[in-house]
Amino acid sequence: MNCKEAIRLMSEEMDRDLDGGNRFALRLHKLICVGCRNYQKQLSFIRQACQQQVAVDDAPPTTPDLNPPQRL
Ligand SMILES: [Zn+2]
């Protein structure tokens, strides 16, 4: 497995479980390849950040203050 293949599998793994052979090959590649280990760290960090952003977007918007102080 080369890095290109490993990267493809890593992003695939984010969306669905890999089959046994691919999962094993990917794990093996990450053992020997620092670059891909770092890439995976970044990938999961970015994904986590995206999920947090989605959670924020799902939260109800804060209601604006409808009672402004009256200044006549
Ligand atoms: Zn690699």
PDB file of C-alpha atoms and ligand atoms in Angstrom:
ATOM      1  CA  MET A   1       0.000   0.000   0.000  1.00  0.00           C
ATOM      2  CA  ASN A   2       1.286   3.456  -0.815  1.00  0.00           C
ATOM      3  CA  CYS A   3       0.390   6.758   0.833  1.00  0.00           C
ATOM      4  CA  LYS A   4      -2.150   7.679  -1.816  1.00  0.00           C
ATOM      5  CA  GLU A   5      -4.037   4.442  -1.215  1.00  0.00           C
ATOM      6  CA  ALA A   6      -3.745   4.879   2.552  1.00  0.00           C
ATOM      7  CA  ILE A   7      -5.195   8.385   2.389  1.00  0.00           C
ATOM      8  CA  ARG A   8      -8.075   7.186   0.266  1.00  0.00           C
ATOM      9  CA  LEU A   9      -8.839   4.441   2.786  1.00  0.00           C
ATOM     10  CA  MET A  10      -8.591   6.853   5.698  1.00  0.00           C
ATOM     11  CA  SER A  11     -11.248   9.145   4.309  1.00  0.00           C
ATOM     12  CA  GLU A  12     -13.348   6.138   3.385  1.00  0.00           C
ATOM     13  CA  GLU A  13     -12.993   4.838   6.940  1.00  0.00           C
ATOM     14  CA  MET A  14     -14.510   8.088   8.206  1.00  0.00           C
ATOM     15  CA  ASP A  15     -17.759   7.327   6.430  1.00  0.00           C
ATOM     16  CA  ARG A  16     -18.018   3.594   6.697  1.00  0.00           C
ATOM     17  CA  ASP A  17     -16.232   0.584   8.154  1.00  0.00           C
ATOM     18  CA  LEU A  18     -13.516  -0.852   5.969  1.00  0.00           C
ATOM     19  CA  ASP A  19     -13.481  -4.535   5.255  1.00  0.00           C
ATOM     20  CA  GLY A  20     -10.963  -6.593   7.186  1.00  0.00           C
ATOM     21  CA  GLY A  21      -8.232  -6.642   4.551  1.00  0.00           C
ATOM     22  CA  ASN A  22      -8.247  -2.923   3.919  1.00  0.00           C
ATOM     23  CA  ARG A  23      -8.418  -2.113   7.599  1.00  0.00           C
ATOM     24  CA  PHE A  24      -5.426  -4.325   8.293  1.00  0.00           C
ATOM     25  CA  ALA A  25      -3.436  -2.914   5.382  1.00  0.00           C
ATOM     26  CA  LEU A  26      -4.185   0.625   6.499  1.00  0.00           C
ATOM     27  CA  ARG A  27      -3.195  -0.103  10.088  1.00  0.00           C
ATOM     28  CA  LEU A  28       0.025  -1.646   8.854  1.00  0.00           C
ATOM     29  CA  HIS A  29       0.797   1.336   6.671  1.00  0.00           C
ATOM     30  CA  LYS A  30       0.227   3.759   9.533  1.00  0.00           C
ATOM     31  CA  LEU A  31       2.643   1.755  11.656  1.00  0.00           C
ATOM     32  CA  ILE A  32       5.452   2.371   9.211  1.00  0.00           C
ATOM     33  CA  CYS A  33       4.478   5.767   7.811  1.00  0.00           C
ATOM     34  CA  VAL A  34       4.709   8.850  10.021  1.00  0.00           C
ATOM     35  CA  GLY A  35       3.267  11.079   7.318  1.00  0.00           C
ATOM     36  CA  CYS A  36       0.023   9.149   7.173  1.00  0.00           C
ATOM     37  CA  ARG A  37      -0.234   8.969  10.945  1.00  0.00           C
ATOM     38  CA  ASN A  38      -0.038  12.765  11.062  1.00  0.00           C
ATOM     39  CA  TYR A  39      -2.492  13.034   8.219  1.00  0.00           C
ATOM     40  CA  GLN A  40      -4.993  10.904  10.085  1.00  0.00           C
ATOM     41  CA  LYS A  41      -4.595  13.050  13.193  1.00  0.00           C
ATOM     42  CA  GLN A  42      -5.353  16.155  11.163  1.00  0.00           C
ATOM     43  CA  LEU A  43      -8.247  14.437   9.466  1.00  0.00           C
ATOM     44  CA  SER A  44      -9.929  13.445  12.721  1.00  0.00           C
ATOM     45  CA  PHE A  45      -9.218  16.876  14.191  1.00  0.00           C
ATOM     46  CA  ILE A  46     -10.859  18.580  11.225  1.00  0.00           C
ATOM     47  CA  ARG A  47     -13.773  16.212  11.377  1.00  0.00           C
ATOM     48  CA  GLN A  48     -14.286  16.828  15.073  1.00  0.00           C
ATOM     49  CA  ALA A  49     -14.163  20.557  14.462  1.00  0.00           C
ATOM     50  CA  CYS A  50     -16.794  20.190  11.735  1.00  0.00           C
ATOM     51  CA  GLN A  51     -19.078  18.150  13.973  1.00  0.00           C
ATOM     52  CA  GLN A  52     -18.816  20.759  16.716  1.00  0.00           C
ATOM     53  CA  GLN A  53     -19.696  23.417  14.174  1.00  0.00           C
ATOM     54  CA  VAL A  54     -22.754  21.420  13.132  1.00  0.00           C
ATOM     55  CA  ALA A  55     -23.798  21.091  16.771  1.00  0.00           C
ATOM     56  CA  VAL A  56     -23.549  24.850  17.138  1.00  0.00           C
ATOM     57  CA  ASP A  57     -25.596  25.380  13.997  1.00  0.00           C
ATOM     58  CA  ASP A  58     -28.312  23.054  15.314  1.00  0.00           C
ATOM     59  CA  ALA A  59     -28.662  24.983  18.549  1.00  0.00           C
ATOM     60  CA  PRO A  60     -31.598  27.370  18.618  1.00  0.00           C
ATOM     61  CA  PRO A  61     -30.599  30.936  17.894  1.00  0.00           C
ATOM     62  CA  THR A  62     -30.465  33.201  20.879  1.00  0.00           C
ATOM     63  CA  THR A  63     -33.591  35.296  20.980  1.00  0.00           C
ATOM     64  CA  PRO A  64     -32.928  38.962  20.452  1.00  0.00           C
ATOM     65  CA  ASP A  65     -33.810  41.299  23.248  1.00  0.00           C
ATOM     66  CA  LEU A  66     -37.335  42.447  22.419  1.00  0.00           C
ATOM     67  CA  ASN A  67     -37.580  44.855  25.299  1.00  0.00           C
ATOM     68  CA  PRO A  68     -35.073  47.614  24.710  1.00  0.00           C
ATOM     69  CA  PRO A  69     -34.838  50.145  27.499  1.00  0.00           C
ATOM     70  CA  GLN A  70     -37.126  53.047  26.829  1.00  0.00           C
ATOM     71  CA  ARG A  71     -35.431  56.349  26.415  1.00  0.00           C
ATOM     72  CA  LEU A  72     -37.788  59.174  25.616  1.00  0.00           C
TER      73      LEU A  72
HETATM   74 ZN    ZN B   1       1.913   6.838   4.063  1.00  0.00          ZN
END
